[in-house]
CSV table of C-alpha atoms and ligand atoms in Angstrom, one decimal:
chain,number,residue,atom,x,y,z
A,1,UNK,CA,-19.0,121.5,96.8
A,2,UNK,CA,-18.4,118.5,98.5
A,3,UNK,CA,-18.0,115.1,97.0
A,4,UNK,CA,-20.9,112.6,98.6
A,5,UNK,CA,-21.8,108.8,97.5
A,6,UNK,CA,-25.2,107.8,99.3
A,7,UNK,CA,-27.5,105.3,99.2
A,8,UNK,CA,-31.2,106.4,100.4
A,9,UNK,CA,-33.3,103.4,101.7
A,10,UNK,CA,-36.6,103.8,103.3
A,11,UNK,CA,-40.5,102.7,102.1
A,12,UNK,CA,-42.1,104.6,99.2
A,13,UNK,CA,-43.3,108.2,99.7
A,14,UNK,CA,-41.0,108.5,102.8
A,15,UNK,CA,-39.3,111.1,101.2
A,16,UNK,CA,-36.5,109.5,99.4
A,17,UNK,CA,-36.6,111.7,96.2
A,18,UNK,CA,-37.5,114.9,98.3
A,19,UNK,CA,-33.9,114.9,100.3
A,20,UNK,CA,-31.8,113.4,97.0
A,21,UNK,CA,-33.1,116.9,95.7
A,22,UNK,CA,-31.9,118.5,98.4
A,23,UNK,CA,-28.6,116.9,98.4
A,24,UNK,CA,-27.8,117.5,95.0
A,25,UNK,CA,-29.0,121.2,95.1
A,26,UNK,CA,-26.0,121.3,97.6
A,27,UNK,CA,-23.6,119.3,96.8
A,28,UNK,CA,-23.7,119.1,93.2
A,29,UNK,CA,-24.0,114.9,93.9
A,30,UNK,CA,-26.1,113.4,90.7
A,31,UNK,CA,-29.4,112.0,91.5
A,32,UNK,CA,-30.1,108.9,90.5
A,33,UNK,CA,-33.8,107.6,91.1
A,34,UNK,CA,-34.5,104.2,89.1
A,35,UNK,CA,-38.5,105.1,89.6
A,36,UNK,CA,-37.8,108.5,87.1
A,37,UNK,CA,-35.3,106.8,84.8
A,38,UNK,CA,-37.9,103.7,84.5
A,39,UNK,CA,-40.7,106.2,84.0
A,40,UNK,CA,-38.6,108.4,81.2
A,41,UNK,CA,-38.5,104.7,79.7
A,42,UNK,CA,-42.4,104.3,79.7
A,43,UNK,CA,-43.0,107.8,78.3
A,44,UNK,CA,-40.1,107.2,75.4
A,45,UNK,CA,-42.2,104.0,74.9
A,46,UNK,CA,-39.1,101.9,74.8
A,47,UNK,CA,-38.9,98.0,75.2
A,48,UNK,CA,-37.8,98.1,78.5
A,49,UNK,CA,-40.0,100.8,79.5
A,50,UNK,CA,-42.8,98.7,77.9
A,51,UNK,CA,-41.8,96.1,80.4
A,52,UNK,CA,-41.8,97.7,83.4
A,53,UNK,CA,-44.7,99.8,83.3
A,54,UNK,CA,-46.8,96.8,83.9
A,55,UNK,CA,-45.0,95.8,87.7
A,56,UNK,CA,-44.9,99.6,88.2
A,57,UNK,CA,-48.7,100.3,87.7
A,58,UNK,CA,-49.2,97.3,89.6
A,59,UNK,CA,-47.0,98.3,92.2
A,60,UNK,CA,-44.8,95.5,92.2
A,61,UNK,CA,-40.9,95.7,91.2
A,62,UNK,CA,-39.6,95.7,87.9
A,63,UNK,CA,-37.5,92.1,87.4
A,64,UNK,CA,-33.7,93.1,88.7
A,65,UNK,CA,-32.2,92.6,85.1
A,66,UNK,CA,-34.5,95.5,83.8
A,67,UNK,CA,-33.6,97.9,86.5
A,68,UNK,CA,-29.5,96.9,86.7
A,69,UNK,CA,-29.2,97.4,83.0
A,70,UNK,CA,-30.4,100.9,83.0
A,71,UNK,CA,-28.8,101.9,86.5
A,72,UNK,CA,-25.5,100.1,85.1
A,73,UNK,CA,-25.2,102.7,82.1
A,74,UNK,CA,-25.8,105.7,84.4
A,75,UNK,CA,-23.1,104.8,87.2
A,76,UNK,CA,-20.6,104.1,84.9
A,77,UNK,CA,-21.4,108.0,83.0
A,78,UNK,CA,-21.8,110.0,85.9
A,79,UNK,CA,-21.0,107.8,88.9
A,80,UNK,CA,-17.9,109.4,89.7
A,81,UNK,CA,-18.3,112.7,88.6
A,82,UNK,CA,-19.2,114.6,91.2
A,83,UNK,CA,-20.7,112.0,93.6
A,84,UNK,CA,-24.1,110.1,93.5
A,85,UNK,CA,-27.2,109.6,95.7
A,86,UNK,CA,-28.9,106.7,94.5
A,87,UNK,CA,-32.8,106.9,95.2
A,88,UNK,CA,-34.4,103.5,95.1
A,89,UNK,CA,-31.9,101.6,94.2
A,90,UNK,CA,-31.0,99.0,95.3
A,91,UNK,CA,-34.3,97.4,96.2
A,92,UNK,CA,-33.2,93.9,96.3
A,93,UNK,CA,-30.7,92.0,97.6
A,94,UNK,CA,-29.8,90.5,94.3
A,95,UNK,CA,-30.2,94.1,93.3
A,96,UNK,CA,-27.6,95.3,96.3
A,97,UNK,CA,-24.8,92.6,95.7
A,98,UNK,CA,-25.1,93.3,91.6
A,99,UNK,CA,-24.3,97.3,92.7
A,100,UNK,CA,-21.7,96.1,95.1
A,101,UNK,CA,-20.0,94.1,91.8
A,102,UNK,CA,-20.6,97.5,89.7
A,103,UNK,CA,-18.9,99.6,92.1
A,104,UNK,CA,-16.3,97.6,92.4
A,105,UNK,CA,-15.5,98.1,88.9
A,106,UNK,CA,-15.9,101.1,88.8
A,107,UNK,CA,-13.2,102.0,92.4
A,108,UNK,CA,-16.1,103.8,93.9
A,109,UNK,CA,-17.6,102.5,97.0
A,110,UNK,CA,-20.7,104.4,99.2
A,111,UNK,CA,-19.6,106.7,101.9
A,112,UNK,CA,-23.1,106.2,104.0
A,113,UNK,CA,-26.7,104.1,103.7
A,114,UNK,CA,-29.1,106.2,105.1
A,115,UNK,CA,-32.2,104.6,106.1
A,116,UNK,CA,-35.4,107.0,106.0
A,117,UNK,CA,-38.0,106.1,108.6
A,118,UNK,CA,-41.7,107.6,109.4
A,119,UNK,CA,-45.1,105.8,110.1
A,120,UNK,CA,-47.3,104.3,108.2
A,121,UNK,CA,-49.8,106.8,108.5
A,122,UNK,CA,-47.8,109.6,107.8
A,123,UNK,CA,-46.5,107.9,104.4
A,124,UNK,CA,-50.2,107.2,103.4
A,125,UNK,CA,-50.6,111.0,103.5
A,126,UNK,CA,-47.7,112.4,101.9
A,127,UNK,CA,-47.9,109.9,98.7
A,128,UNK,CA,-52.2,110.8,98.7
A,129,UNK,CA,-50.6,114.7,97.9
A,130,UNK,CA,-48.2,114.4,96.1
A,131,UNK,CA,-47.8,116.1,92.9
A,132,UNK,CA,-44.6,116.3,90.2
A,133,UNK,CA,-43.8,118.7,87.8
A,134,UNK,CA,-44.0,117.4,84.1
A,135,UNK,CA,-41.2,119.3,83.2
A,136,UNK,CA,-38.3,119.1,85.8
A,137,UNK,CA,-39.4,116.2,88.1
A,138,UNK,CA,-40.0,118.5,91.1
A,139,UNK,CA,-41.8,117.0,93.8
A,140,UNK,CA,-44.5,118.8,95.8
A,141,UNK,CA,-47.5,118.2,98.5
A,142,UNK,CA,-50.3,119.9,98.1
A,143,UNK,CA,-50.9,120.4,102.1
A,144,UNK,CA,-46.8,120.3,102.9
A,145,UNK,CA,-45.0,121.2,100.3
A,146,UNK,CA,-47.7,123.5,98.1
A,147,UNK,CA,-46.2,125.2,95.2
A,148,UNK,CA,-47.0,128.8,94.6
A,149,UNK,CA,-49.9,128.7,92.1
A,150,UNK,CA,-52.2,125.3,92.4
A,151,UNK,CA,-51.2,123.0,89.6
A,152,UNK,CA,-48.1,125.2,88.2
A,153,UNK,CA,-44.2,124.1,88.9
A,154,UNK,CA,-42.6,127.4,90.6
A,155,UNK,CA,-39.5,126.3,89.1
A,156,UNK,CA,-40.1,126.3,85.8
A,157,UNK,CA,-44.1,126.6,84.9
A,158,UNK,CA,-44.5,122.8,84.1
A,159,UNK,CA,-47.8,121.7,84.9
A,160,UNK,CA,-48.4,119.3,88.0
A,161,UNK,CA,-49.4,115.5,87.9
A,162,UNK,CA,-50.7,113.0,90.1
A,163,UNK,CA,-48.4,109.7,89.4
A,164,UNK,CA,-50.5,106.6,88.3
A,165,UNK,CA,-49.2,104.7,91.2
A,166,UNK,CA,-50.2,107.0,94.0
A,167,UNK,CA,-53.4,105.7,94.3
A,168,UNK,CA,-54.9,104.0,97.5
A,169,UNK,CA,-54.9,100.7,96.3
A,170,UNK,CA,-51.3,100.5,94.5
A,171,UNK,CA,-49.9,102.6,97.5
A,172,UNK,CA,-51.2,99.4,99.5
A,173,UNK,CA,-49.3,97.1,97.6
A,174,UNK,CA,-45.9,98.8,97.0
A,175,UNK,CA,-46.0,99.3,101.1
A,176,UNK,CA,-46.2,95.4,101.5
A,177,UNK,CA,-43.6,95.1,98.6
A,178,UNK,CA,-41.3,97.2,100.3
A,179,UNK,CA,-41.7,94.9,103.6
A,180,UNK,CA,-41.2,91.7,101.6
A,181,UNK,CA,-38.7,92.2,99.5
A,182,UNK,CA,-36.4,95.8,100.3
A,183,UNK,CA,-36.8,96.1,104.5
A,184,UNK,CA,-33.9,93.0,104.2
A,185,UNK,CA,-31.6,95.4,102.9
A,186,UNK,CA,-31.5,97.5,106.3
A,187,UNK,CA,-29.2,94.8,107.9
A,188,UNK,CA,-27.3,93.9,104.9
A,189,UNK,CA,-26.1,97.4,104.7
A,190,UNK,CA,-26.5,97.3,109.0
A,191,UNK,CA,-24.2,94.3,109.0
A,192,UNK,CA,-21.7,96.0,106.6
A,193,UNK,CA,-21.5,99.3,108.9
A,194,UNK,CA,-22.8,101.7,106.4
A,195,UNK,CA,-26.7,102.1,107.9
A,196,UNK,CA,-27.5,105.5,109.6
A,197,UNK,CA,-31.2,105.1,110.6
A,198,UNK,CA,-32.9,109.0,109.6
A,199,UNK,CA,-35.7,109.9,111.6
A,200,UNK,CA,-38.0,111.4,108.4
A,201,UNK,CA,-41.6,111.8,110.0
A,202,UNK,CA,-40.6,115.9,110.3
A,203,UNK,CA,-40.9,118.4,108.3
A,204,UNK,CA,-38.3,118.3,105.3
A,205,UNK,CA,-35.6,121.2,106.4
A,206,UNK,CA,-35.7,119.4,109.8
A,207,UNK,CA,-35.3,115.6,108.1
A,208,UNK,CA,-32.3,117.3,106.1
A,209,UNK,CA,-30.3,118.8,108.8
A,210,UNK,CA,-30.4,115.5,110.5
A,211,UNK,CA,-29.0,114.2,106.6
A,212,UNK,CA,-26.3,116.8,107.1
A,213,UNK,CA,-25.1,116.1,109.7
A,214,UNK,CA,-24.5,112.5,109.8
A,215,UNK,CA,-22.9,112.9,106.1
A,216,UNK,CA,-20.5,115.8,108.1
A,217,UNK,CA,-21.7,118.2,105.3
B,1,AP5,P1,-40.1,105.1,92.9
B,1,AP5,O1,-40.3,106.2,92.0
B,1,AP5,O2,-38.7,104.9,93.4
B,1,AP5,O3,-41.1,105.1,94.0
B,1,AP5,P2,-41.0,104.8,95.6
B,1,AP5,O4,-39.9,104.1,96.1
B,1,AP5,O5,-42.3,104.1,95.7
B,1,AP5,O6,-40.8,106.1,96.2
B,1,AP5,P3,-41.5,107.4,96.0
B,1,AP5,O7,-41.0,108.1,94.8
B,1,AP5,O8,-43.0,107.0,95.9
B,1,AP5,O9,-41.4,108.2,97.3
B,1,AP5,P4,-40.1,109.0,97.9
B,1,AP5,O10,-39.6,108.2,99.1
B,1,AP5,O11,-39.2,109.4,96.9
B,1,AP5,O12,-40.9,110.2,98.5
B,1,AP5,P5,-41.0,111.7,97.9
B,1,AP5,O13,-39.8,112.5,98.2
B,1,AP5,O14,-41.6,111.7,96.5
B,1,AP5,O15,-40.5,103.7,92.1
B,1,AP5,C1,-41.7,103.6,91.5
B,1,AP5,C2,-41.8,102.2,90.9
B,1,AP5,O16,-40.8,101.9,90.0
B,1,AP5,C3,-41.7,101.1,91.9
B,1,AP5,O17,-43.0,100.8,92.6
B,1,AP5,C4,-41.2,99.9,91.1
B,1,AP5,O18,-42.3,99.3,90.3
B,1,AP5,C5,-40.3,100.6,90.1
B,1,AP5,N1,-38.9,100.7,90.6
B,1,AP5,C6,-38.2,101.8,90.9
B,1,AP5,N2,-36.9,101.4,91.3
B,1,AP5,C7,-36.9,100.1,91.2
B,1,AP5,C8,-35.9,99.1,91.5
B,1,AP5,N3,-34.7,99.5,92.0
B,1,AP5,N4,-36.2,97.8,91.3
B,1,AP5,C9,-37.4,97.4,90.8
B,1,AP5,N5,-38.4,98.2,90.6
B,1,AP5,C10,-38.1,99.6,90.7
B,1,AP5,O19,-42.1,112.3,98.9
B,1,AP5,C11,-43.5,111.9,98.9
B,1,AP5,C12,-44.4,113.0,99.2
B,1,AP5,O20,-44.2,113.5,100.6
B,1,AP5,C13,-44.2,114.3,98.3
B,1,AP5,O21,-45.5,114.8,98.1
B,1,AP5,C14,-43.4,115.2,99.2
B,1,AP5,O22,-43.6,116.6,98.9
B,1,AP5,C15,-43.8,114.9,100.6
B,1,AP5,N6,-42.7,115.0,101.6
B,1,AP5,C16,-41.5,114.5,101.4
B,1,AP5,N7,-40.7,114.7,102.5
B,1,AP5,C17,-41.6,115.3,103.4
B,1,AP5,C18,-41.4,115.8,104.7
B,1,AP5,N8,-40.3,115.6,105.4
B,1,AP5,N9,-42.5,116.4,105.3
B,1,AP5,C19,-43.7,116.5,104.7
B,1,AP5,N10,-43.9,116.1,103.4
B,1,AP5,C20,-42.8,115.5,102.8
């Protein structure tokens, strides 16, 4: 297995959480998505899951000292394991140099930033579909990704859900929150030498192999 650190930019629903699967199915990397660790927070009904569900239904971000704290504890457990691909995180640039600070204690530092790009249109329809499994997190489509039996996890038999934020009206705001306050984080990590831009509007094996190959895997 080979040992990768990656940060995975890109807007929401441009598949950010479909190719961190994919990379720790092969690599054995740990995914680390702060949307699913914030969630698990919510559903445990702790305090700072209490506070962030409020930004998330909105579709706004959760304050940086929320999200660092949490993502803090998990780095420092499993960061340098067996490799990481961190999945909406950093999402700020407060957010970016407080991981840069983190890393640094911790003597790891990320081999690649890959930057996941599709249209507009195209992201619309993918979060309008999508569907997770209550049970292991897997993410599905129901035009492009359809699991087996409607509703029904082929993994592992969980039932399906729509997530609270993937309606119309939320997706419209977390696309202009993206814009505003995460796009700046393409040309810090640009500027640093670390960006690989990932053409994402095709389908997912094809989005991957271009993943594979500019991490050499
Ligand atoms: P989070 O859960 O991180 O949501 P997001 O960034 O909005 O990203 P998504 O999970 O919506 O999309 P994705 O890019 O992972 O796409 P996916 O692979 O699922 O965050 C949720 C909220 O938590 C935020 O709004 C915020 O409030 C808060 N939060 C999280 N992190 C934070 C942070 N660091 N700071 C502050 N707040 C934070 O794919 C989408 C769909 O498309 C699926 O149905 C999939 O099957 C399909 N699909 C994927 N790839 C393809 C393909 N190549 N072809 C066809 N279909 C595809």
């Amino acid at each position: 297995m080979e040992d990768v650190k990656v940060i995975l930019l890109g807007p929401p629903g441009v598949g950010k959480g479909t190719i961190a699967g994919m990379l720790e199915e092969q690599t054995g990397a740990a995914h680390m998505s702060t949307g699913d660790m914030l969630r698990e927070e919510v559903k445990k009904g702790t305090v700072p899951g209490k506070e962030a569900e409020k930004y998330m239904n909105a579709g706004d971000l959760v304050p940086d000292e929320v999200v660092i704290d949490i993502l803090r504890k998990r780095i420092k457990e499993e960061g340098k394991k067996c490799g990481f691909v961190l999945d909406g995180f950093p999402r700020t640039l407060g957010q970016a140099r407080e991981l840069k600070r983190i890393f640094d204690e911790e003597g790891v530092s990320p081999d690649r930033v890959l930057n996941l790009r599709a249209p507009e249109h195209v992201i619309v329809q993918r979060l309008g579909g999508r569907r997770q499994c209550s049970g292991c997190g897997r993410i599905y489509h129901v035009r492009n990704m359809p699991p087996a039996r409607e509703g029904i996890c082929d993994d592992c038999g969980g039932e399906l859900f729509r997530r609270a934020d993937d309606c119309d009206e939320t997706i419209r705001v977390r696309l202009r929150t993206y814009e505003r306050q995460t796009a700046p984080l393409v040309d810090f990590y640009r500027e640093q030498g670390l960006l690989s831009d990932i053409k994402a509007d095709t389908g997912p094996e094809e989005t991957f192999n271009e993943v594979r190959k500019r991490l050499d895997l």
